[in-house]
Short mmCIF file of the C-alpha atoms (twelve columns), coordinates in Angstrom:
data_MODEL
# 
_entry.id   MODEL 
# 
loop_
_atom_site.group_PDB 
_atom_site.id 
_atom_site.type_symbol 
_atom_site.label_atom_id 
_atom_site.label_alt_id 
_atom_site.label_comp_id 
_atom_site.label_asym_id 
_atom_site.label_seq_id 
_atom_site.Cartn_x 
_atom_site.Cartn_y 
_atom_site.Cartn_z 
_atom_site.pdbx_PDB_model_num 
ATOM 1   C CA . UNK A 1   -51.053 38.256  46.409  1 
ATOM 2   C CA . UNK A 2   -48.577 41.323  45.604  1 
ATOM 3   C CA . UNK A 3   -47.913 41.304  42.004  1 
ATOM 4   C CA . UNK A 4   -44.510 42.101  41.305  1 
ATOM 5   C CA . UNK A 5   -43.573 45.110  38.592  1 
ATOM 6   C CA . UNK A 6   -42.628 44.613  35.260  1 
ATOM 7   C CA . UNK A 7   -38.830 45.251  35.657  1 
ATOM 8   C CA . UNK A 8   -38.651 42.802  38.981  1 
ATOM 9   C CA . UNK A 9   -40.471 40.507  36.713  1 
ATOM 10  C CA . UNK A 10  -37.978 40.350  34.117  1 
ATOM 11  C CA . UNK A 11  -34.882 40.877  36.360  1 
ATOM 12  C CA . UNK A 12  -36.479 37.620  38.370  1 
ATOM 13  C CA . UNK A 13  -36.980 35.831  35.104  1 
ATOM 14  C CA . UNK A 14  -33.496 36.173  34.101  1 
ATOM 15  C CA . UNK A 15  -32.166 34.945  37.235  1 
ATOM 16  C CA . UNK A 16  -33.819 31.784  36.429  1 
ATOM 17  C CA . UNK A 17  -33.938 31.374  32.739  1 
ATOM 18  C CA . UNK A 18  -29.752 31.185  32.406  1 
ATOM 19  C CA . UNK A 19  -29.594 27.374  32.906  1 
ATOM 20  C CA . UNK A 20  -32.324 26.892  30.692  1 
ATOM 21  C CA . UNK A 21  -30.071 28.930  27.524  1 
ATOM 22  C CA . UNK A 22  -27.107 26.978  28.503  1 
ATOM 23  C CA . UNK A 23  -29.112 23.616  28.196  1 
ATOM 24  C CA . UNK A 24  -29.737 24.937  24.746  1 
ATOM 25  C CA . UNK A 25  -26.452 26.223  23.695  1 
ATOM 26  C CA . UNK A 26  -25.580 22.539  21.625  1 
ATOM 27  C CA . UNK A 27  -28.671 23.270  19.444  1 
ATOM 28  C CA . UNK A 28  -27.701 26.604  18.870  1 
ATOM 29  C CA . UNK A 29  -24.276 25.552  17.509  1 
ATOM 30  C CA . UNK A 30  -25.568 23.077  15.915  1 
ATOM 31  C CA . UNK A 31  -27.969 25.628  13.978  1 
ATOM 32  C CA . UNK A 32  -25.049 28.222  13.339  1 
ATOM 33  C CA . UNK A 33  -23.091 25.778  11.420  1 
ATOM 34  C CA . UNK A 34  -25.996 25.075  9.344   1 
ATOM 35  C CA . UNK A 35  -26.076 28.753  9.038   1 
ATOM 36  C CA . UNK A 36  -22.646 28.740  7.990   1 
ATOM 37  C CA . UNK A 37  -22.809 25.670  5.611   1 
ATOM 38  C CA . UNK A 38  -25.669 27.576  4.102   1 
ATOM 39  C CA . UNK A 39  -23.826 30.718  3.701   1 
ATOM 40  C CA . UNK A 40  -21.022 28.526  1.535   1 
ATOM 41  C CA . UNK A 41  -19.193 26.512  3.007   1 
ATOM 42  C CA . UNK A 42  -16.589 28.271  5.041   1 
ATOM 43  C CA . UNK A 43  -16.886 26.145  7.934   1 
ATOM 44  C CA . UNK A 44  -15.759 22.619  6.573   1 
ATOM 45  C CA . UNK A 45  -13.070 24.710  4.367   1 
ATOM 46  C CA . UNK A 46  -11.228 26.378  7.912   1 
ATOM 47  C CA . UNK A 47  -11.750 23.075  9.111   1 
ATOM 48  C CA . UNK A 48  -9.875  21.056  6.497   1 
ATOM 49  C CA . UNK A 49  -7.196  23.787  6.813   1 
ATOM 50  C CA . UNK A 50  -7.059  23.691  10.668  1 
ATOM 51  C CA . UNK A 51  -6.780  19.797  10.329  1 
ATOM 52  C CA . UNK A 52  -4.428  17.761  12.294  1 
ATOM 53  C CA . UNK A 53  -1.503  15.518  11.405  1 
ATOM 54  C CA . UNK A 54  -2.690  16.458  7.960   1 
ATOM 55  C CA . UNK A 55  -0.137  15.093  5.233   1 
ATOM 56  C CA . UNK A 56  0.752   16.743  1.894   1 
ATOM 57  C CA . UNK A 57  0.473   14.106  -1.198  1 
ATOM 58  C CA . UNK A 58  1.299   13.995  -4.770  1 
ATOM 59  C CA . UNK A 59  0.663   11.667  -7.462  1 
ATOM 60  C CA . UNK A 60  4.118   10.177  -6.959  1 
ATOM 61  C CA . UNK A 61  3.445   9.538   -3.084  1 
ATOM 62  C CA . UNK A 62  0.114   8.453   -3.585  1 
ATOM 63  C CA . UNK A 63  1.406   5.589   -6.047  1 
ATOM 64  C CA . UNK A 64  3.871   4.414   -3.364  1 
ATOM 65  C CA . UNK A 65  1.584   4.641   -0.521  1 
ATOM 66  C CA . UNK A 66  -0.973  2.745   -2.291  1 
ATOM 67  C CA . UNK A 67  1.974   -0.021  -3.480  1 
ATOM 68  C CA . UNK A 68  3.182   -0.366  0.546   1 
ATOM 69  C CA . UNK A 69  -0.004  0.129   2.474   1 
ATOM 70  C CA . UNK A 70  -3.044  -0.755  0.827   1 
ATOM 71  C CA . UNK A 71  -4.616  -3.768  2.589   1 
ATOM 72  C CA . UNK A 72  -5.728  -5.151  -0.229  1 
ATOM 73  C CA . UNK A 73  -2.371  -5.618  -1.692  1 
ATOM 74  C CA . UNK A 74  -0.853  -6.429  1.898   1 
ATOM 75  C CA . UNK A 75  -3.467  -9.001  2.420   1 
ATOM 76  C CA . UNK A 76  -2.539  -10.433 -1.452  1 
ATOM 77  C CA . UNK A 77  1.228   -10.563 -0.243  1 
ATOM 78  C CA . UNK A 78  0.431   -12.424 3.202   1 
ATOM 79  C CA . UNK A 79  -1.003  -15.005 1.091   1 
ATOM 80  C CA . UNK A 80  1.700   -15.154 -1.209  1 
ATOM 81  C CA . UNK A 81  4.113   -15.459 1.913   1 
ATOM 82  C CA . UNK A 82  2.185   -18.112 3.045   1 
ATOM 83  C CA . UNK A 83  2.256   -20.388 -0.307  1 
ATOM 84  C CA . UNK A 84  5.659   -20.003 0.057   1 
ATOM 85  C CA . UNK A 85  6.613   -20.937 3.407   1 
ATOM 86  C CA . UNK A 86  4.461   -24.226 2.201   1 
ATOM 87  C CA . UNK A 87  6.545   -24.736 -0.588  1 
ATOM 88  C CA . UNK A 88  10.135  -24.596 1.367   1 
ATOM 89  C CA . UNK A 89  8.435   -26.979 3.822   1 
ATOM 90  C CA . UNK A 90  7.776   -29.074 0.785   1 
ATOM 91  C CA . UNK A 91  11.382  -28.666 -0.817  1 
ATOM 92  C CA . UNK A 92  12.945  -29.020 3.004   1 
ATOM 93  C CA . UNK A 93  10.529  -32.520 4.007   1 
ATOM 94  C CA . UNK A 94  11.780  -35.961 4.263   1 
ATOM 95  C CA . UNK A 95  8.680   -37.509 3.908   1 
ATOM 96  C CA . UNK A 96  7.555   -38.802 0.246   1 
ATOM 97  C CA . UNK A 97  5.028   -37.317 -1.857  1 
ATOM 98  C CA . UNK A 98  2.491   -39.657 -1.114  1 
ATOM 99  C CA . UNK A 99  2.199   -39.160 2.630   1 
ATOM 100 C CA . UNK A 100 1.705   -35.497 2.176   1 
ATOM 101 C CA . UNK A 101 -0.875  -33.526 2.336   1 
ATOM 102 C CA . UNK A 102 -1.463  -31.922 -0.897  1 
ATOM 103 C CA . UNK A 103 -0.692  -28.113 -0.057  1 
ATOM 104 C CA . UNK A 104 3.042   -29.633 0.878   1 
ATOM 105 C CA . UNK A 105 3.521   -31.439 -2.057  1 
ATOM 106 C CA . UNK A 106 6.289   -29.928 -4.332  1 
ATOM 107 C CA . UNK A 107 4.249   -29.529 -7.531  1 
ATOM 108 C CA . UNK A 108 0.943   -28.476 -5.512  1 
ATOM 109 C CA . UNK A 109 2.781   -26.071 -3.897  1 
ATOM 110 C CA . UNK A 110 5.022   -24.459 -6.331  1 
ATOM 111 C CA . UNK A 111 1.511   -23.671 -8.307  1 
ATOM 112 C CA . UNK A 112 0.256   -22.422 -5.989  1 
ATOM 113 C CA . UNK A 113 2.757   -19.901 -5.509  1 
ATOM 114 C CA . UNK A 114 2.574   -18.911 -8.459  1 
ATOM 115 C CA . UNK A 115 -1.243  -18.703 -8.649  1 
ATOM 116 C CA . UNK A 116 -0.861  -16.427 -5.827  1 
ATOM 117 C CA . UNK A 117 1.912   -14.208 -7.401  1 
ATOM 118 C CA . UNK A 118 -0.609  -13.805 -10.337 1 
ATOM 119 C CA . UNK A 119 -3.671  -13.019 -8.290  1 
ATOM 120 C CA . UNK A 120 -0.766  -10.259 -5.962  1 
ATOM 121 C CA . UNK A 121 0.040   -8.480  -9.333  1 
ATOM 122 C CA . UNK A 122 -3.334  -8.131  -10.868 1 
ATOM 123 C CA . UNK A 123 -4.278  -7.098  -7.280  1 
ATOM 124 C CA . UNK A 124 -1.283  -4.285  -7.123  1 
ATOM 125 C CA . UNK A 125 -2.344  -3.294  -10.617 1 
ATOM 126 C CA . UNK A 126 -6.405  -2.663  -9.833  1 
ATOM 127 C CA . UNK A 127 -5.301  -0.816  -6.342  1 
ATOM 128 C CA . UNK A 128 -2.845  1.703   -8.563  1 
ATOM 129 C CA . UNK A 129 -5.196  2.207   -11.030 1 
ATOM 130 C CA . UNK A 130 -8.056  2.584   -8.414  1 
ATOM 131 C CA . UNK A 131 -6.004  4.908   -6.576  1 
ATOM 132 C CA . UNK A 132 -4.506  7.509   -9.695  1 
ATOM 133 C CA . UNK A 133 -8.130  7.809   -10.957 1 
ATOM 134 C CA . UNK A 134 -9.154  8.553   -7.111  1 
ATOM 135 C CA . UNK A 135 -6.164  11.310  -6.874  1 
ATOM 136 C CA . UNK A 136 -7.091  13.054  -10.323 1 
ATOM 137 C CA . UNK A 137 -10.552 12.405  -9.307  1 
ATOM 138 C CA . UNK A 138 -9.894  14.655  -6.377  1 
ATOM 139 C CA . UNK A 139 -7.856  16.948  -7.949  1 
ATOM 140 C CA . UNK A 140 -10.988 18.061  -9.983  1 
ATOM 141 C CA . UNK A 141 -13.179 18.628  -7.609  1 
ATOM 142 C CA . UNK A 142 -10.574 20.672  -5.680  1 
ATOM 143 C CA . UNK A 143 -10.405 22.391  -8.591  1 
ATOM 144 C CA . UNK A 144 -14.253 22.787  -9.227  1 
ATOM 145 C CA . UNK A 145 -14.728 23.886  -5.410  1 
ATOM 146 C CA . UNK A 146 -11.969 26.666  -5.888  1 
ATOM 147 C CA . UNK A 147 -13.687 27.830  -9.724  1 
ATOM 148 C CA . UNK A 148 -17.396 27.816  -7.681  1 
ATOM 149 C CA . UNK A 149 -16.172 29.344  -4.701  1 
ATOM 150 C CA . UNK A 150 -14.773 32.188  -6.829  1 
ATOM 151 C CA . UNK A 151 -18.221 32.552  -8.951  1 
ATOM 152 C CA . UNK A 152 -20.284 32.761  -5.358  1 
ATOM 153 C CA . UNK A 153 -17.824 35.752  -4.502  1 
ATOM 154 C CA . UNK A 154 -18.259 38.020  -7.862  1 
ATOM 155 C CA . UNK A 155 -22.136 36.997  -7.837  1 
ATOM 156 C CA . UNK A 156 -22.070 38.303  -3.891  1 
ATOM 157 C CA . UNK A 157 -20.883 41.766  -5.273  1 
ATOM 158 C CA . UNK A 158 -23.627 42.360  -8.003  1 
ATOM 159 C CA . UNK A 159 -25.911 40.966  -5.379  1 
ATOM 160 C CA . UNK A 160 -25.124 44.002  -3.413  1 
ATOM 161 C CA . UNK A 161 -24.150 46.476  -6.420  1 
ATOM 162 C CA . UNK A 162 -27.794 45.470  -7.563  1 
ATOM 163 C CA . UNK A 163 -29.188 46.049  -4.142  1 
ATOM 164 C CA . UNK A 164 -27.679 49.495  -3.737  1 
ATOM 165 C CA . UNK A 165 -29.073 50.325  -7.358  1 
ATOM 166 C CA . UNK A 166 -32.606 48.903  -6.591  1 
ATOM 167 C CA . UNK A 167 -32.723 51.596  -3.678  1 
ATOM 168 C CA . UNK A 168 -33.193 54.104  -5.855  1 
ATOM 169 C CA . UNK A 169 -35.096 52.289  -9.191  1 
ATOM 170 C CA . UNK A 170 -37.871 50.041  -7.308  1 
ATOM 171 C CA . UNK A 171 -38.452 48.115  -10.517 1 
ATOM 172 C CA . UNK A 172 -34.807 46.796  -10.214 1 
ATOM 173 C CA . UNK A 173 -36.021 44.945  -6.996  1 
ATOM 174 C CA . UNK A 174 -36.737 41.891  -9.850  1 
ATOM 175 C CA . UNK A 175 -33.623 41.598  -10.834 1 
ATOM 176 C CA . UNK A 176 -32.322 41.486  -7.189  1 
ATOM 177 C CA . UNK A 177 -34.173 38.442  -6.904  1 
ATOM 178 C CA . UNK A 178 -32.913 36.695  -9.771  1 
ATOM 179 C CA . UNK A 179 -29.251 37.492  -8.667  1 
ATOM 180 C CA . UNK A 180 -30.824 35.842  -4.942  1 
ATOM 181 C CA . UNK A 181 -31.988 32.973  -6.564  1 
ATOM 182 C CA . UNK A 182 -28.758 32.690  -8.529  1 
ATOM 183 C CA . UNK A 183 -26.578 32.886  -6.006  1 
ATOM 184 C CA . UNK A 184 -28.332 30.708  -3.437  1 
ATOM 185 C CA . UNK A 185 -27.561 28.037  -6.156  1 
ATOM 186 C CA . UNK A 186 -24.108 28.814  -6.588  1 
ATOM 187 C CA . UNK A 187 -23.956 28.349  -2.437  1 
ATOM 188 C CA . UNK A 188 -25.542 25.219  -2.975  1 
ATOM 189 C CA . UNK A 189 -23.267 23.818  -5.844  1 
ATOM 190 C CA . UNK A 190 -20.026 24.951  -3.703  1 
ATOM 191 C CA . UNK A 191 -21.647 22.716  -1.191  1 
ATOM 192 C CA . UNK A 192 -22.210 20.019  -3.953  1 
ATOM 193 C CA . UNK A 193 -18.593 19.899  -4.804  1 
ATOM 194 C CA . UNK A 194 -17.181 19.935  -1.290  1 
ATOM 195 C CA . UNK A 195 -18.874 17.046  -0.705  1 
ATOM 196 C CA . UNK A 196 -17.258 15.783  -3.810  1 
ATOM 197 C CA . UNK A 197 -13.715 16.682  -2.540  1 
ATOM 198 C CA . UNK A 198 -14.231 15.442  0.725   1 
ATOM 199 C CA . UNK A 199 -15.489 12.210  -0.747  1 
ATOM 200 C CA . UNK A 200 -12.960 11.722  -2.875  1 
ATOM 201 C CA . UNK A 201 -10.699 12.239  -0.622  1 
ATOM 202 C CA . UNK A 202 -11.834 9.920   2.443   1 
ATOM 203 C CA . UNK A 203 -11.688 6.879   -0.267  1 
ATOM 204 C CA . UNK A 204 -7.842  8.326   -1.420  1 
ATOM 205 C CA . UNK A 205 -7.055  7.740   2.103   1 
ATOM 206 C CA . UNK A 206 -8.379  4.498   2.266   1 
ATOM 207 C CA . UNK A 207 -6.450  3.008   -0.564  1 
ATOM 208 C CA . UNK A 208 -3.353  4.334   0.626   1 
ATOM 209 C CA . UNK A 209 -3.606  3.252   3.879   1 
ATOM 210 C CA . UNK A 210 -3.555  6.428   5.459   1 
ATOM 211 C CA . UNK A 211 -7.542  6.761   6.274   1 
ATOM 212 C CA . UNK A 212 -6.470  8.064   9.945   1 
ATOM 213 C CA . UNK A 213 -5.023  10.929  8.603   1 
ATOM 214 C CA . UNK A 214 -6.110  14.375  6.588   1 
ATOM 215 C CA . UNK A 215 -4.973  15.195  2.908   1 
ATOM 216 C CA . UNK A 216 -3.560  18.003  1.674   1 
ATOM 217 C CA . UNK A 217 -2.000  18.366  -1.817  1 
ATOM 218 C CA . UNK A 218 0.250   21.094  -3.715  1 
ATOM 219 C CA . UNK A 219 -0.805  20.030  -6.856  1 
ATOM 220 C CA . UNK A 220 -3.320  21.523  -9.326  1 
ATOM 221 C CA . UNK A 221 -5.068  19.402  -12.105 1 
ATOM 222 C CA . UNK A 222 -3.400  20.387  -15.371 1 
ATOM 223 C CA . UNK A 223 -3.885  18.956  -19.412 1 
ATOM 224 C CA . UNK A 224 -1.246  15.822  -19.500 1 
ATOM 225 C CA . UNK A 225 -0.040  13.677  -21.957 1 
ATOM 226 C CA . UNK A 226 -0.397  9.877   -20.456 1 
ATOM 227 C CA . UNK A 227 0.409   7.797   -23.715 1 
ATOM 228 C CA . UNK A 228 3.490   8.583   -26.253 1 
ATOM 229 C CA . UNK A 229 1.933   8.854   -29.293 1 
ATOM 230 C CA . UNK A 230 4.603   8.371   -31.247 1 
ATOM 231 C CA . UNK A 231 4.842   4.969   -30.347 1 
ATOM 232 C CA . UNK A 232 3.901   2.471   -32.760 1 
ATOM 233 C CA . UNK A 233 1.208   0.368   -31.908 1 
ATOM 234 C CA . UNK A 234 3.135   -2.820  -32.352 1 
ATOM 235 C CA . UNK A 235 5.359   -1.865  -29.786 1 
ATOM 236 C CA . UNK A 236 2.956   -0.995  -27.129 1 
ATOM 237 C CA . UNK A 237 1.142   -4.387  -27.625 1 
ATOM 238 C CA . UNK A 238 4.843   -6.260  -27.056 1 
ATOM 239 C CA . UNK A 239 5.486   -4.251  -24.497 1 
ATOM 240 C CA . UNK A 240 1.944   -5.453  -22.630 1 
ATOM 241 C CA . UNK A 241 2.490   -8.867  -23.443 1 
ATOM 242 C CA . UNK A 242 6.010   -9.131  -21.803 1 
ATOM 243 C CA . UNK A 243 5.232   -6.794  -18.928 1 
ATOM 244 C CA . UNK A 244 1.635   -6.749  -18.349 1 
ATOM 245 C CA . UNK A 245 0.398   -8.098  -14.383 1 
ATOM 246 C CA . UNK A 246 0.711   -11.596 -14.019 1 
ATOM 247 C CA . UNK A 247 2.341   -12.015 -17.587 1 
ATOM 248 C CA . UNK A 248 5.262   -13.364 -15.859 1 
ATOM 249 C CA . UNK A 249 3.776   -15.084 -13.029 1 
ATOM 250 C CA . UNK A 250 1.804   -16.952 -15.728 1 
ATOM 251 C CA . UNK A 251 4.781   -18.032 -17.763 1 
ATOM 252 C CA . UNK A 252 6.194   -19.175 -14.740 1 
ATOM 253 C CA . UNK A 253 3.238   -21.375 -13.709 1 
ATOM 254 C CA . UNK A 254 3.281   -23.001 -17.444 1 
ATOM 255 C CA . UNK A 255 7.446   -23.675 -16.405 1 
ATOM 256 C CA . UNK A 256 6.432   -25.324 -13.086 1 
ATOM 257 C CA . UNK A 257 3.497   -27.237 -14.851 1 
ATOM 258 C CA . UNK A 258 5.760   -28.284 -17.748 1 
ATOM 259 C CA . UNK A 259 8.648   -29.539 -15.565 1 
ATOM 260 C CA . UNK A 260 6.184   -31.299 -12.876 1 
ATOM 261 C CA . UNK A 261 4.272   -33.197 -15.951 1 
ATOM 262 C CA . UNK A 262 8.321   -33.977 -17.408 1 
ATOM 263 C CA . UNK A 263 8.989   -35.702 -13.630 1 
ATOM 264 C CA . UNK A 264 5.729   -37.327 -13.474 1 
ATOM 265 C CA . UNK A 265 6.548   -38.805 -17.403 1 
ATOM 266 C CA . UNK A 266 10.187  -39.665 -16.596 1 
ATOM 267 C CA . UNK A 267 9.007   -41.915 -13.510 1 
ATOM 268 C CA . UNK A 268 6.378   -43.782 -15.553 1 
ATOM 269 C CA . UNK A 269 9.259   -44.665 -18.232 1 
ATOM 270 C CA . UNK A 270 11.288  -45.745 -15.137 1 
ATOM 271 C CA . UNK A 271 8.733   -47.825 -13.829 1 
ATOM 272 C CA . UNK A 272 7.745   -49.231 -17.363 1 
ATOM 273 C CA . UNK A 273 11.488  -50.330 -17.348 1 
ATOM 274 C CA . UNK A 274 11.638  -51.736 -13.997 1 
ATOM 275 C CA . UNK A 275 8.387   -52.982 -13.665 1 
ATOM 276 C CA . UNK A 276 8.019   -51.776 -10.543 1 
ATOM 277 C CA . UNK A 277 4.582   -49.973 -9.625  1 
ATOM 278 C CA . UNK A 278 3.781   -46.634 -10.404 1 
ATOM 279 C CA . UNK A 279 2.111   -45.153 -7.093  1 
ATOM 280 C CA . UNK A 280 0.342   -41.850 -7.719  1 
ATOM 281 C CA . UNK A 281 1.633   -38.872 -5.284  1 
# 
């Protein structure tokens, strides 16, 4: 058998060897992200900023996104919706109280109501609250992510200022290594808090209802004052008590309860006149 030469060899190996790459070309992308994640992130940072149908959010937005679209709070207000639509049927039946069933009795019903107003409000108040500590939440690692990223660059250029100086002073090649090791942690930790970001944002999205969508914001995390100091203390306790959730939904479930026992004791005195029988509804 002729052996071929080297070069027909080779030229014969690469007209076979092409589909072979090609079948490989998924892993290789697959590695050169890692490669890029490794080398600090750029790759999910062009990709956040190439996003689609991305939406721009403040704190403002995010409260009123969160008040009309978080399922929690919808599913708390198709509840509500139903109680009522019991209640009219209970207000708008002919039949009497004792052939009812009890979630169409008046009394049954209006509570109910109400016991479903209170659960909606302390339900709209946990979804703000989880929602403003989510945004400010995401607002610092934004802002840790920008802070690191701009550490790894100044670290990259003593990397390479030490390098150039260790060409000529051998015993500086230590101290090259130390600024390696440094920054291959700072790489890492931009890494840490993109993940963070990302995070943070993914569960934003989710509590405002808009988790089929990408985030964007304008907005920068800055010192804020949240409570008026100069308010006294007195105040900010009657202010809670008359406008806290549920506070009014409760005082108007003691109103119901208070005129439904008043009905129930004016038609026992009405039957202790009349001697007719008092028939429990």
């Amino acid at each position: 058998m002729k052996s071929e030469p080297p070069g027909q060899q080779a030229a014969s190996t690469g007209r076979l060897t092409p589909p072979a790459c090609l079948a490989n070309l998924p892993e290789a992308r697959v590695m050169l992200r890692v490669g890029l994640l490794l080398a600090g992130g750029v790759l999910p940072l062009l990709t956040a900023e190439v996003a689609p149908n991305a939406i721009t959010v403040d704190f403002d937005a995010v409260m009123r996104l969160t008040f009309e679209r978080n399922a929690d709070i919808l599913v708390a207000r198709e509840r509500v919706n139903e109680s009522q639509i019991a209640l009219d049927s209970a207000l708008q039946s002919c039949l009497p109280e004792m052939l009812r069933k009890d979630i169409f009795k008046k009394p049954a019903a209006e509570a109910t109501v109400w016991r479903r107003r209170i659960e909606l409000r302390k339900t709209e108040s946990d979804a703000l609250q989880d929602a403003a500590s989510t945004y400010f939440d995401w607002l610092t690692a934004l802002g840790g992510e920008e802070v690191a990223r701009d550490l790894l660059t100044k670290e990259e250029k003593l990397l390479d200022l030490a390098r150039k100086f260790a060409q000529n002073e051998p015993p500086a090649q230590v101290v090259v290594e130390a600024i390696e090791t440094a920054v291959n942690g700072q790489r890492q930790y931009v890494l840490h808090t993109h993940q963070q970001s990302e995070a943070a944002a993914a569960k934003l999205a989710y509590l405002i209802g808009k988790n089929d969508r990408a985030l964007t914001t304008t907005e920068t995390l800055q010192p804020i004052n949240r409570i008026d100091t100069s308010v006294a203390s007195e105040v900010l306790v009657q202010q809670a008590q008359e406008n806290g959730p549920g506070v009014r939904e409760l005082q108007g479930l003691m109103v119901s309860l208070e005129q439904n026992i008043a009905e129930a004791c004016r038609a026992q005195r009405r039957c202790a006149r009349t001697g007719a029988p008092l028939v429990s509804g």
